[in-house]
Amino acid sequence: MKIKLLLISCIILLKVNGWAQKTSGISFAVERMCLIPWNTETGLPYMQGPGRNLGAASFEMIDDFTIAVLTNATNEIYLFNSISGKFVSKFSIHFQGKDFAYGYNTFYILGEYQIGVFDKTAKLKRMIEFDKKHIAVVRMAVLGSSVYILTPDGNSYLVESNGQKPAKEEFHKGWVTSNGNFVFSSIVNDFTYNVEFSNRKNNIVIKTFPSMEKIAGVFPIGENGNKLFLDVQTYVS
């Protein structure tokens, strides 16, 4: 039997207050945010290599009319007008970028064991170093003056607060959300998974949910109001 992994099988929406589960993987609306040309003089660079293609790695809307895109083909941040898709500017980050966040006119760009902090004029302000025990970190988050790395085991570490590196990295179980809460997901068995939610007051709720298909992975991808969104990946034959 040939097995393949669906990268996104469905998006699960959980209402936190009632913990009702709703699957939105059958149908959903897709809205185009911006149309940007590839491999043109003023478009996003794209590079093909053995077993890997390089191009857009992450993006952020930095205001109502500007989208920033991190490309790992050239290790640069490109800025485009989100309405027309026209090129605005770009700057080099001088290291292999994996993810980035934007806030308060500042770019926070994740690299290997470090985060580069750039102002809006592309000037490097400082580097945030984090412990090399954190292997293969590919996501980060910024909430106000707090900077987090999100580790592959589903946890978060505070690596900077108010422009200062903490004496000891602050551990939080789960990935931090845009609301400052933490969500940790785990597979119980082939057809069941747990979701653990903790808020800023450290109130913790753990719920178990079933799946109709065999589970390959469960990952928190966002929070909006009292709703959580999960990427539930499943196997199909």
mmCIF file of C-alpha atoms in Angstrom:
data_model
loop_
_atom_site.group_PDB
_atom_site.id
_atom_site.type_symbol
_atom_site.label_atom_id
_atom_site.label_comp_id
_atom_site.label_asym_id
_atom_site.label_seq_id
_atom_site.Cartn_x
_atom_site.Cartn_y
_atom_site.Cartn_z
ATOM 1 C CA MET A 1 0.000 0.000 0.000
ATOM 2 C CA LYS A 2 1.402 3.353 -1.018
ATOM 3 C CA ILE A 3 1.171 6.001 1.692
ATOM 4 C CA LYS A 4 1.552 9.712 1.135
ATOM 5 C CA LEU A 5 1.351 12.602 3.570
ATOM 6 C CA LEU A 6 -1.054 15.431 2.910
ATOM 7 C CA LEU A 7 0.777 18.544 4.040
ATOM 8 C CA ILE A 8 -2.478 20.230 4.996
ATOM 9 C CA SER A 9 -5.314 17.802 5.357
ATOM 10 C CA CYS A 10 -7.663 20.190 7.086
ATOM 11 C CA ILE A 11 -7.792 23.235 9.264
ATOM 12 C CA ILE A 12 -9.345 22.612 12.664
ATOM 13 C CA LEU A 13 -11.078 25.480 14.432
ATOM 14 C CA LEU A 14 -11.495 25.179 18.196
ATOM 15 C CA LYS A 15 -13.649 27.512 20.264
ATOM 16 C CA VAL A 16 -11.607 27.910 23.429
ATOM 17 C CA ASN A 17 -14.472 28.743 25.778
ATOM 18 C CA GLY A 18 -16.584 25.751 24.799
ATOM 19 C CA TRP A 19 -13.884 23.604 23.171
ATOM 20 C CA ALA A 20 -16.169 22.663 20.320
ATOM 21 C CA GLN A 21 -14.350 21.241 17.323
ATOM 22 C CA LYS A 22 -15.128 22.271 13.781
ATOM 23 C CA THR A 23 -13.373 21.024 10.668
ATOM 24 C CA SER A 24 -13.042 23.451 7.803
ATOM 25 C CA GLY A 25 -11.029 21.230 5.486
ATOM 26 C CA ILE A 26 -13.884 20.354 3.125
ATOM 27 C CA SER A 27 -14.226 23.817 1.617
ATOM 28 C CA PHE A 28 -12.866 27.258 2.391
ATOM 29 C CA ALA A 29 -12.479 30.646 0.749
ATOM 30 C CA VAL A 30 -9.108 31.683 -0.649
ATOM 31 C CA GLU A 31 -8.406 35.384 -1.074
ATOM 32 C CA ARG A 32 -5.425 36.598 -3.061
ATOM 33 C CA MET A 33 -3.445 39.121 -1.040
ATOM 34 C CA CYS A 34 -0.887 40.113 -3.640
ATOM 35 C CA LEU A 35 0.420 39.033 -7.047
ATOM 36 C CA ILE A 36 4.220 39.222 -7.318
ATOM 37 C CA PRO A 37 6.213 38.167 -10.394
ATOM 38 C CA TRP A 38 8.996 35.569 -10.070
ATOM 39 C CA ASN A 39 12.477 35.680 -11.530
ATOM 40 C CA THR A 40 12.123 39.059 -13.174
ATOM 41 C CA GLU A 41 14.284 42.150 -12.684
ATOM 42 C CA THR A 42 11.845 43.558 -10.125
ATOM 43 C CA GLY A 43 10.268 40.304 -8.943
ATOM 44 C CA LEU A 44 11.136 37.652 -6.386
ATOM 45 C CA PRO A 45 14.237 35.564 -7.139
ATOM 46 C CA TYR A 46 13.794 31.820 -7.490
ATOM 47 C CA MET A 47 16.459 29.131 -7.578
ATOM 48 C CA GLN A 48 16.246 25.420 -8.295
ATOM 49 C CA GLY A 49 18.729 22.991 -6.803
ATOM 50 C CA PRO A 50 19.135 19.251 -6.198
ATOM 51 C CA GLY A 51 16.217 18.227 -4.004
ATOM 52 C CA ARG A 52 15.397 21.797 -2.991
ATOM 53 C CA ASN A 53 13.870 24.921 -4.461
ATOM 54 C CA LEU A 54 14.685 28.327 -2.995
ATOM 55 C CA GLY A 55 12.365 31.308 -3.046
ATOM 56 C CA ALA A 56 9.835 32.907 -0.714
ATOM 57 C CA ALA A 57 10.346 31.547 2.810
ATOM 58 C CA SER A 58 8.111 33.853 4.856
ATOM 59 C CA PHE A 59 6.090 37.037 4.473
ATOM 60 C CA GLU A 60 4.474 39.755 6.608
ATOM 61 C CA MET A 61 2.087 42.620 5.887
ATOM 62 C CA ILE A 62 3.966 45.556 7.391
ATOM 63 C CA ASP A 63 1.220 48.095 6.680
ATOM 64 C CA ASP A 64 -1.987 48.331 4.663
ATOM 65 C CA PHE A 65 -0.130 48.716 1.377
ATOM 66 C CA THR A 66 3.231 46.966 1.817
ATOM 67 C CA ILE A 67 4.128 43.286 1.974
ATOM 68 C CA ALA A 68 7.600 42.103 3.003
ATOM 69 C CA VAL A 69 8.912 38.767 1.725
ATOM 70 C CA LEU A 70 11.966 36.863 2.935
ATOM 71 C CA THR A 71 13.640 34.952 0.122
ATOM 72 C CA ASN A 72 16.168 32.231 0.924
ATOM 73 C CA ALA A 73 17.363 32.245 -2.688
ATOM 74 C CA THR A 74 19.395 35.409 -2.074
ATOM 75 C CA ASN A 75 18.963 35.987 1.697
ATOM 76 C CA GLU A 76 17.150 39.268 1.220
ATOM 77 C CA ILE A 77 13.969 40.984 2.342
ATOM 78 C CA TYR A 78 11.909 42.294 -0.582
ATOM 79 C CA LEU A 79 9.224 44.944 -0.163
ATOM 80 C CA PHE A 80 6.321 45.146 -2.619
ATOM 81 C CA ASN A 81 3.209 47.255 -2.966
ATOM 82 C CA SER A 82 0.461 44.835 -1.934
ATOM 83 C CA ILE A 83 -2.077 46.411 -4.309
ATOM 84 C CA SER A 84 -0.056 46.541 -7.521
ATOM 85 C CA GLY A 85 2.598 43.912 -6.730
ATOM 86 C CA LYS A 86 5.276 46.386 -7.815
ATOM 87 C CA PHE A 87 8.755 46.260 -6.302
ATOM 88 C CA VAL A 88 9.478 48.936 -3.671
ATOM 89 C CA SER A 89 12.887 48.081 -2.192
ATOM 90 C CA LYS A 90 15.047 45.302 -0.806
ATOM 91 C CA PHE A 91 17.898 44.741 1.629
ATOM 92 C CA SER A 92 20.372 41.963 2.352
ATOM 93 C CA ILE A 93 20.452 40.192 5.703
ATOM 94 C CA HIS A 94 23.966 38.673 5.306
ATOM 95 C CA PHE A 95 22.947 35.260 6.687
ATOM 96 C CA GLN A 96 20.581 32.395 5.861
ATOM 97 C CA GLY A 97 17.119 33.603 6.884
ATOM 98 C CA LYS A 98 14.453 31.098 7.929
ATOM 99 C CA ASP A 99 11.572 33.188 9.211
ATOM 100 C CA PHE A 100 10.905 36.760 10.284
ATOM 101 C CA ALA A 101 8.491 38.965 12.189
ATOM 102 C CA TYR A 102 7.804 42.685 11.974
ATOM 103 C CA GLY A 103 6.715 45.167 14.606
ATOM 104 C CA TYR A 104 7.307 48.767 15.679
ATOM 105 C CA ASN A 105 9.209 49.554 12.447
ATOM 106 C CA THR A 106 11.615 46.698 13.186
ATOM 107 C CA PHE A 107 12.419 43.457 11.340
ATOM 108 C CA TYR A 108 13.340 40.407 13.450
ATOM 109 C CA ILE A 109 14.939 37.815 11.163
ATOM 110 C CA LEU A 110 15.615 34.261 12.313
ATOM 111 C CA GLY A 111 18.897 32.621 11.381
ATOM 112 C CA GLU A 112 20.901 29.682 12.720
ATOM 113 C CA TYR A 113 21.185 30.210 16.502
ATOM 114 C CA GLN A 114 20.587 33.948 16.102
ATOM 115 C CA ILE A 115 18.020 36.611 15.277
ATOM 116 C CA GLY A 116 19.042 39.733 13.392
ATOM 117 C CA VAL A 117 17.237 42.933 14.392
ATOM 118 C CA PHE A 118 17.010 45.507 11.569
ATOM 119 C CA ASP A 119 15.310 48.898 11.521
ATOM 120 C CA LYS A 120 13.083 49.971 8.639
ATOM 121 C CA THR A 121 16.063 51.547 6.840
ATOM 122 C CA ALA A 122 17.737 48.089 6.745
ATOM 123 C CA LYS A 123 20.342 49.049 9.324
ATOM 124 C CA LEU A 124 21.389 46.142 11.574
ATOM 125 C CA LYS A 125 20.727 47.218 15.159
ATOM 126 C CA ARG A 126 21.829 44.095 17.029
ATOM 127 C CA MET A 127 21.991 40.305 16.986
ATOM 128 C CA ILE A 128 20.103 38.149 19.476
ATOM 129 C CA GLU A 129 22.000 34.927 20.146
ATOM 130 C CA PHE A 130 20.240 31.857 21.534
ATOM 131 C CA ASP A 131 21.440 28.523 22.883
ATOM 132 C CA LYS A 132 22.807 26.091 20.282
ATOM 133 C CA LYS A 133 20.861 23.273 21.939
ATOM 134 C CA HIS A 134 17.896 24.560 19.907
ATOM 135 C CA ILE A 135 18.418 22.642 16.670
ATOM 136 C CA ALA A 136 16.430 23.219 13.462
ATOM 137 C CA VAL A 137 14.406 26.190 14.718
ATOM 138 C CA VAL A 138 12.424 27.482 11.736
ATOM 139 C CA ARG A 139 9.799 29.707 13.369
ATOM 140 C CA MET A 140 9.792 32.736 15.637
ATOM 141 C CA ALA A 141 7.316 35.234 17.072
ATOM 142 C CA VAL A 142 7.367 38.780 18.417
ATOM 143 C CA LEU A 143 4.755 40.053 20.873
ATOM 144 C CA GLY A 144 5.307 43.655 21.872
ATOM 145 C CA SER A 145 8.829 43.796 23.277
ATOM 146 C CA SER A 146 9.110 40.005 23.729
ATOM 147 C CA VAL A 147 10.941 37.842 21.182
ATOM 148 C CA TYR A 148 10.370 34.066 21.082
ATOM 149 C CA ILE A 149 11.779 31.135 19.155
ATOM 150 C CA LEU A 150 9.361 28.283 18.434
ATOM 151 C CA THR A 151 11.094 24.909 18.594
ATOM 152 C CA PRO A 152 10.210 21.786 16.568
ATOM 153 C CA ASP A 153 9.101 19.962 19.738
ATOM 154 C CA GLY A 154 6.212 22.419 20.035
ATOM 155 C CA ASN A 155 7.559 24.771 22.723
ATOM 156 C CA SER A 156 8.529 28.443 22.986
ATOM 157 C CA TYR A 157 11.555 30.153 24.498
ATOM 158 C CA LEU A 158 11.739 33.833 25.366
ATOM 159 C CA VAL A 159 15.120 35.054 24.069
ATOM 160 C CA GLU A 160 14.672 38.816 24.489
ATOM 161 C CA SER A 161 12.441 41.135 26.520
ATOM 162 C CA ASN A 162 12.483 44.935 26.362
ATOM 163 C CA GLY A 163 15.658 44.831 24.280
ATOM 164 C CA GLN A 164 17.494 42.737 26.873
ATOM 165 C CA LYS A 165 18.512 39.108 26.792
ATOM 166 C CA PRO A 166 17.178 37.293 29.888
ATOM 167 C CA ALA A 167 19.737 35.803 32.249
ATOM 168 C CA LYS A 168 18.161 32.452 31.460
ATOM 169 C CA GLU A 169 15.944 31.542 28.542
ATOM 170 C CA GLU A 170 12.334 31.470 29.669
ATOM 171 C CA PHE A 171 10.605 28.209 28.708
ATOM 172 C CA HIS A 172 6.917 27.969 27.821
ATOM 173 C CA LYS A 173 5.149 24.752 26.925
ATOM 174 C CA GLY A 174 3.460 25.247 23.567
ATOM 175 C CA TRP A 175 3.829 27.704 20.699
ATOM 176 C CA VAL A 176 2.986 31.287 21.603
ATOM 177 C CA THR A 177 0.065 32.835 19.713
ATOM 178 C CA SER A 178 -0.603 36.412 18.622
ATOM 179 C CA ASN A 179 -2.754 36.825 21.746
ATOM 180 C CA GLY A 180 0.088 35.845 24.077
ATOM 181 C CA ASN A 181 -1.341 32.416 24.907
ATOM 182 C CA PHE A 182 0.437 29.072 24.468
ATOM 183 C CA VAL A 183 -0.857 26.028 22.583
ATOM 184 C CA PHE A 184 0.727 22.585 22.784
ATOM 185 C CA SER A 185 -0.530 19.715 20.636
ATOM 186 C CA SER A 186 0.344 16.029 20.857
ATOM 187 C CA ILE A 187 -0.735 12.771 19.242
ATOM 188 C CA VAL A 188 -2.314 10.282 21.667
ATOM 189 C CA ASN A 189 -2.725 7.472 19.152
ATOM 190 C CA ASP A 190 -3.376 7.061 15.422
ATOM 191 C CA PHE A 191 -6.830 8.631 15.609
ATOM 192 C CA THR A 192 -6.708 10.893 18.677
ATOM 193 C CA TYR A 193 -4.841 14.047 19.616
ATOM 194 C CA ASN A 194 -4.579 16.359 22.611
ATOM 195 C CA VAL A 195 -4.585 20.153 22.686
ATOM 196 C CA GLU A 196 -3.263 21.959 25.763
ATOM 197 C CA PHE A 197 -4.107 25.644 26.068
ATOM 198 C CA SER A 198 -2.601 27.985 28.667
ATOM 199 C CA ASN A 199 -3.312 31.700 28.970
ATOM 200 C CA ARG A 200 -1.367 34.587 30.484
ATOM 201 C CA LYS A 201 -2.805 33.809 33.918
ATOM 202 C CA ASN A 202 -1.388 30.273 33.583
ATOM 203 C CA ASN A 203 -4.847 28.723 33.485
ATOM 204 C CA ILE A 204 -4.433 25.397 31.685
ATOM 205 C CA VAL A 205 -7.072 23.418 29.800
ATOM 206 C CA ILE A 206 -6.380 20.067 28.118
ATOM 207 C CA LYS A 207 -8.847 18.468 25.709
ATOM 208 C CA THR A 208 -8.779 15.330 23.554
ATOM 209 C CA PHE A 209 -10.210 15.234 20.039
ATOM 210 C CA PRO A 210 -10.837 12.394 17.558
ATOM 211 C CA SER A 211 -9.833 12.226 13.907
ATOM 212 C CA MET A 212 -11.488 10.263 11.123
ATOM 213 C CA GLU A 213 -8.120 9.666 9.414
ATOM 214 C CA LYS A 214 -4.788 8.417 10.751
ATOM 215 C CA ILE A 215 -2.909 11.393 12.197
ATOM 216 C CA ALA A 216 0.555 12.359 10.945
ATOM 217 C CA GLY A 217 0.955 15.620 12.857
ATOM 218 C CA VAL A 218 -0.915 18.398 14.632
ATOM 219 C CA PHE A 219 0.422 21.965 14.677
ATOM 220 C CA PRO A 220 -1.059 25.231 16.010
ATOM 221 C CA ILE A 221 -1.136 27.872 13.274
ATOM 222 C CA GLY A 222 -3.062 30.767 14.783
ATOM 223 C CA GLU A 223 -5.525 32.268 17.217
ATOM 224 C CA ASN A 224 -8.297 34.779 16.595
ATOM 225 C CA GLY A 225 -10.452 35.910 19.503
ATOM 226 C CA ASN A 226 -11.663 32.774 21.260
ATOM 227 C CA LYS A 227 -10.779 30.502 18.345
ATOM 228 C CA LEU A 228 -7.684 28.374 17.763
ATOM 229 C CA PHE A 229 -6.617 27.109 14.347
ATOM 230 C CA LEU A 230 -4.717 23.836 13.975
ATOM 231 C CA ASP A 231 -3.070 22.218 10.974
ATOM 232 C CA VAL A 232 -4.043 18.545 11.279
ATOM 233 C CA GLN A 233 -2.005 16.420 8.879
ATOM 234 C CA THR A 234 -3.204 12.918 8.057
ATOM 235 C CA TYR A 235 -2.156 9.922 5.980
ATOM 236 C CA VAL A 236 -4.131 8.732 2.942
ATOM 237 C CA SER A 237 -3.629 5.597 0.870
#
